[in-house]
PDB file of C-alpha atoms in Angstrom:
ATOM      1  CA  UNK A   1     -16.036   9.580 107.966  1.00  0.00           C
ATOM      2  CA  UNK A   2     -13.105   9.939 109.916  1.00  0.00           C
ATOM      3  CA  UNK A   3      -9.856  12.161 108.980  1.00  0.00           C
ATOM      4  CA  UNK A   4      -6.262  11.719 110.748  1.00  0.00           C
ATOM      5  CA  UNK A   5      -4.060  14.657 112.898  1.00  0.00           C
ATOM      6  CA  UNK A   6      -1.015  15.358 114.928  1.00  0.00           C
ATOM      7  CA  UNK A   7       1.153  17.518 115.985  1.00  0.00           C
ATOM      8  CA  UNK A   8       3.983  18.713 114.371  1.00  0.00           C
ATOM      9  CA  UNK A   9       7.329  18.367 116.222  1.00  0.00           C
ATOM     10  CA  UNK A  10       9.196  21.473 114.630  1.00  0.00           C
ATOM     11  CA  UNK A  11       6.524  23.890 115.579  1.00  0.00           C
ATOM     12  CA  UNK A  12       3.536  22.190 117.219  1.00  0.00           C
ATOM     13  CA  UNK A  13       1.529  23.162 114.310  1.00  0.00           C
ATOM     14  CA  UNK A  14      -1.885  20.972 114.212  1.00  0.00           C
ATOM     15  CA  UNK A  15      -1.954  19.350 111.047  1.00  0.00           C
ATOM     16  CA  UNK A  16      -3.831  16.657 108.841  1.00  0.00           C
ATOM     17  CA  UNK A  17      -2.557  14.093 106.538  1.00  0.00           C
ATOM     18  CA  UNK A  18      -3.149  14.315 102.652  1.00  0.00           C
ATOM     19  CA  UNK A  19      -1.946  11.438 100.611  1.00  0.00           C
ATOM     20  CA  UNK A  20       1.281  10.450 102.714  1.00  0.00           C
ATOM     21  CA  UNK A  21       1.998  13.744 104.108  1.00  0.00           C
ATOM     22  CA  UNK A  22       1.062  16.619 106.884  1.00  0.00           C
ATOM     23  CA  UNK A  23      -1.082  19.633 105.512  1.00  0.00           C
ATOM     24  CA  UNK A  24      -1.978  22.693 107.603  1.00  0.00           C
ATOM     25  CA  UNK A  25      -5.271  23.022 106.846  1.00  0.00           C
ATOM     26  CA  UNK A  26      -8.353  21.162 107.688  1.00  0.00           C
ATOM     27  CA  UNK A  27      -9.837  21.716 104.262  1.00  0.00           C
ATOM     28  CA  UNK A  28      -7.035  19.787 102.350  1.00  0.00           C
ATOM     29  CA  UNK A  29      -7.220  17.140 104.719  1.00  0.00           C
ATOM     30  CA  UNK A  30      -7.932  13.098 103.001  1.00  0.00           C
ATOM     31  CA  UNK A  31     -11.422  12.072 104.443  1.00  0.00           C
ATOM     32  CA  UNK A  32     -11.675   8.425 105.021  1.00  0.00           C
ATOM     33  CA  UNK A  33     -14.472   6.710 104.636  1.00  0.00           C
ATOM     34  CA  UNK A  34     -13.165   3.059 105.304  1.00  0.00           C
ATOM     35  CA  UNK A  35     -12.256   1.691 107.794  1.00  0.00           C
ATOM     36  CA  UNK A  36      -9.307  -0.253 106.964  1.00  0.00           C
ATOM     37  CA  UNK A  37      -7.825   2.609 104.636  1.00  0.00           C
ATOM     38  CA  UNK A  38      -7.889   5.007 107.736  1.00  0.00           C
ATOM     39  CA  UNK A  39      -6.167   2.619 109.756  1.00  0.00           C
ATOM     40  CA  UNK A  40      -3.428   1.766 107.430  1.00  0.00           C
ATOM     41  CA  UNK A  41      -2.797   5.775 106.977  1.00  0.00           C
ATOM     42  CA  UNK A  42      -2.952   6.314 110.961  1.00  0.00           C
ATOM     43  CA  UNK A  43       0.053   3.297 110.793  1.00  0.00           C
ATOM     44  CA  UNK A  44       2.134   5.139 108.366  1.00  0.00           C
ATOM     45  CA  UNK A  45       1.648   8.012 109.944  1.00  0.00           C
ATOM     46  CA  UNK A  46       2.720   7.079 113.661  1.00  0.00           C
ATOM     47  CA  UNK A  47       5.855   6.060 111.600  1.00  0.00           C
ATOM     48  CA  UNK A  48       6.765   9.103 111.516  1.00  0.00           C
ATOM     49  CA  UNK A  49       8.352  10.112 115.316  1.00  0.00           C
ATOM     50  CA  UNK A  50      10.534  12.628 114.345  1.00  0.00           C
ATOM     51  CA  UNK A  51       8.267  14.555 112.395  1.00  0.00           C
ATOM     52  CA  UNK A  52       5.012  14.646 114.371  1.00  0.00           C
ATOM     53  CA  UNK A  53       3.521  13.188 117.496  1.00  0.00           C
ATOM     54  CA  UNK A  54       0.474  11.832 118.676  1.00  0.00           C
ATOM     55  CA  UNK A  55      -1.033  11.191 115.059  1.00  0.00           C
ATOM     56  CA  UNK A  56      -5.049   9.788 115.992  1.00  0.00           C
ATOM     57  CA  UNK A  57      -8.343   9.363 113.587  1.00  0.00           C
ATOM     58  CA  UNK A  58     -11.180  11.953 114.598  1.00  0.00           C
ATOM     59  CA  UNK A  59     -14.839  11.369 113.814  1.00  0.00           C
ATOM     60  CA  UNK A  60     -16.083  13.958 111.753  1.00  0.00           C
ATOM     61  CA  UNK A  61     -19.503  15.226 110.942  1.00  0.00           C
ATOM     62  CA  UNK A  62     -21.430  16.523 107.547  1.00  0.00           C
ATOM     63  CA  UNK A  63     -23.172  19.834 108.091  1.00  0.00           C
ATOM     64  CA  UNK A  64     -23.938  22.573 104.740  1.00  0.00           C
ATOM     65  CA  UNK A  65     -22.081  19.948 102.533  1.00  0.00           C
ATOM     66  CA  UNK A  66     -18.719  20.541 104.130  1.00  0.00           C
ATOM     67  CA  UNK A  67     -17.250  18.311 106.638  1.00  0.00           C
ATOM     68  CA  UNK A  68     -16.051  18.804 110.260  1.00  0.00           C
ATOM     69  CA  UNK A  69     -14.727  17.252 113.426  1.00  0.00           C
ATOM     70  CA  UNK A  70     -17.436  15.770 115.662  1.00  0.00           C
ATOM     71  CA  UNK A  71     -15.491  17.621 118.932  1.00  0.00           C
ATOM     72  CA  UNK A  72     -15.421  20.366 120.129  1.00  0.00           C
ATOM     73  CA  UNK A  73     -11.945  20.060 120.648  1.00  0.00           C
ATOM     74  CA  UNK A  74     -10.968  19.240 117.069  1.00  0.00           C
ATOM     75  CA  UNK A  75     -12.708  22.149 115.981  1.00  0.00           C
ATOM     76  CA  UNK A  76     -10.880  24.170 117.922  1.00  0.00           C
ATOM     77  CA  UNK A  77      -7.482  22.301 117.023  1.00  0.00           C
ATOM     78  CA  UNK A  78      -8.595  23.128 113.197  1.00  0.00           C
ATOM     79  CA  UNK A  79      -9.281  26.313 113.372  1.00  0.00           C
ATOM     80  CA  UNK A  80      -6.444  27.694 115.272  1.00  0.00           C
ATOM     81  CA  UNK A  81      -6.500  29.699 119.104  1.00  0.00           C
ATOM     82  CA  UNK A  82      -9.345  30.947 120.168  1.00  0.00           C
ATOM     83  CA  UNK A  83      -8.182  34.008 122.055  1.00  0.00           C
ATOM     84  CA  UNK A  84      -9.239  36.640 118.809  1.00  0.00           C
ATOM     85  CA  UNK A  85     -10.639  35.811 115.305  1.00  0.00           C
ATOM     86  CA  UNK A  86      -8.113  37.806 113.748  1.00  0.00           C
ATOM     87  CA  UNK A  87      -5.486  34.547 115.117  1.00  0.00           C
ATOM     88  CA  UNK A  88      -4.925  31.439 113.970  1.00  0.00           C
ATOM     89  CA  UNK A  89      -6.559  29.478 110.920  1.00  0.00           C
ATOM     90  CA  UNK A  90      -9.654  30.862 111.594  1.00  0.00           C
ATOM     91  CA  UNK A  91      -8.510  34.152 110.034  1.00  0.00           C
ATOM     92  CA  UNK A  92      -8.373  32.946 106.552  1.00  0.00           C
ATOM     93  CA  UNK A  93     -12.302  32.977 106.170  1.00  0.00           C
ATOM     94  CA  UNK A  94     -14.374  31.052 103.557  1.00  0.00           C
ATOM     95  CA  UNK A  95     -16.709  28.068 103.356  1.00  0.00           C
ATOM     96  CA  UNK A  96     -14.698  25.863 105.071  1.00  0.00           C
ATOM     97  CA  UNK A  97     -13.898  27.850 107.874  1.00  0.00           C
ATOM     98  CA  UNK A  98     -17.680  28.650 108.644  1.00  0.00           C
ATOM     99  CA  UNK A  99     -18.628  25.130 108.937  1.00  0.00           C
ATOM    100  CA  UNK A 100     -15.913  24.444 111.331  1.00  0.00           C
ATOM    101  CA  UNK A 101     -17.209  27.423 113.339  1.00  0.00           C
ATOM    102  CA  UNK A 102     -21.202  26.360 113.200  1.00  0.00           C
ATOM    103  CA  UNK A 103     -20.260  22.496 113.630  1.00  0.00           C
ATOM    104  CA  UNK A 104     -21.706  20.811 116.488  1.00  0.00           C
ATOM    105  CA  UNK A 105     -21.459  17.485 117.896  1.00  0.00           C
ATOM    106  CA  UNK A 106     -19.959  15.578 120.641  1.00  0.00           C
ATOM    107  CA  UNK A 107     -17.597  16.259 123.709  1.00  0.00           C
ATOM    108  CA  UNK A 108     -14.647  13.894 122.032  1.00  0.00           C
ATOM    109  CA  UNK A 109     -13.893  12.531 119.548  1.00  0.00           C
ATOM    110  CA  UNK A 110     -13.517   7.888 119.702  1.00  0.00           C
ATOM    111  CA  UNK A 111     -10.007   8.570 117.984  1.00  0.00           C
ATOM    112  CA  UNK A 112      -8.369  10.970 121.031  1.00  0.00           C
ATOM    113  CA  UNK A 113     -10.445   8.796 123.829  1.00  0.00           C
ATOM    114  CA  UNK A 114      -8.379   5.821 122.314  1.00  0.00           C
ATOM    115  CA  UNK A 115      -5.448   7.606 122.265  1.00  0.00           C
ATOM    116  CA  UNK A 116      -6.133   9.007 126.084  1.00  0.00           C
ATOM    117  CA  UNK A 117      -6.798   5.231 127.034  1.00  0.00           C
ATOM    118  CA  UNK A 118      -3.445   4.218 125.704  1.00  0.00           C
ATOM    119  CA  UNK A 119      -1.546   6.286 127.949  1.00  0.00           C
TER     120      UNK A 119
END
């Protein structure tokens, strides 16, 4: 399962695409499941130059039912900074929030180390 991010240019917000536009939140993101269908969004989405940057696929993971992103990076992207947890997405609380926070799984994620390689 693999779900697409970026940047957003007017803020630098981290967000996730939804159906053919940029959500905020991790939990709203579209989950892909093909292959072809995540690839196709990730086209329409780079696109899209003046409104975010650096849109890439990240692997993600099932743990408790609820999905999350395989790195440790991603979680970190989703769930906001890490310097209190009164900051940042992570303040919000609830289910999907906890997962993000016990998810576990690799160093990166194939989707940024393509994006990395690129460069």
């Amino acid at each position: 399962m693999k779900a697409l991010t970026a940047n957003r240019l007017s803020d630098g917000e981290v967000v996730f695409w939804k159906a053919g536009q940029w959500v905020e939140r991790f939990a709203d993101a579209e989950l892909f499941g093909d292959e072809d269908t995540a690839l196709e969004a990730e086209g329409q989405a780079k696109n899209q130059p003046t409104v975010v940057v650096d849109a890439y696929l990240i692997d993600l993971v099932e743990g408790e039912g609820i999905w999350a992103p395989v790195s440790y990076r991603e979680r970190i992207r989703a769930l906001g900074p890490t310097n209190h947890p009164q900051h940042g997405k992570q303040a919000e609380g609830g289910a999907a929030i906890a997962a993000l926070q016990q998810a576990s799984g690799a160093a990166r994620s194939t989707g940024r180390v393509n994006l990395i390689k690129r460069k």
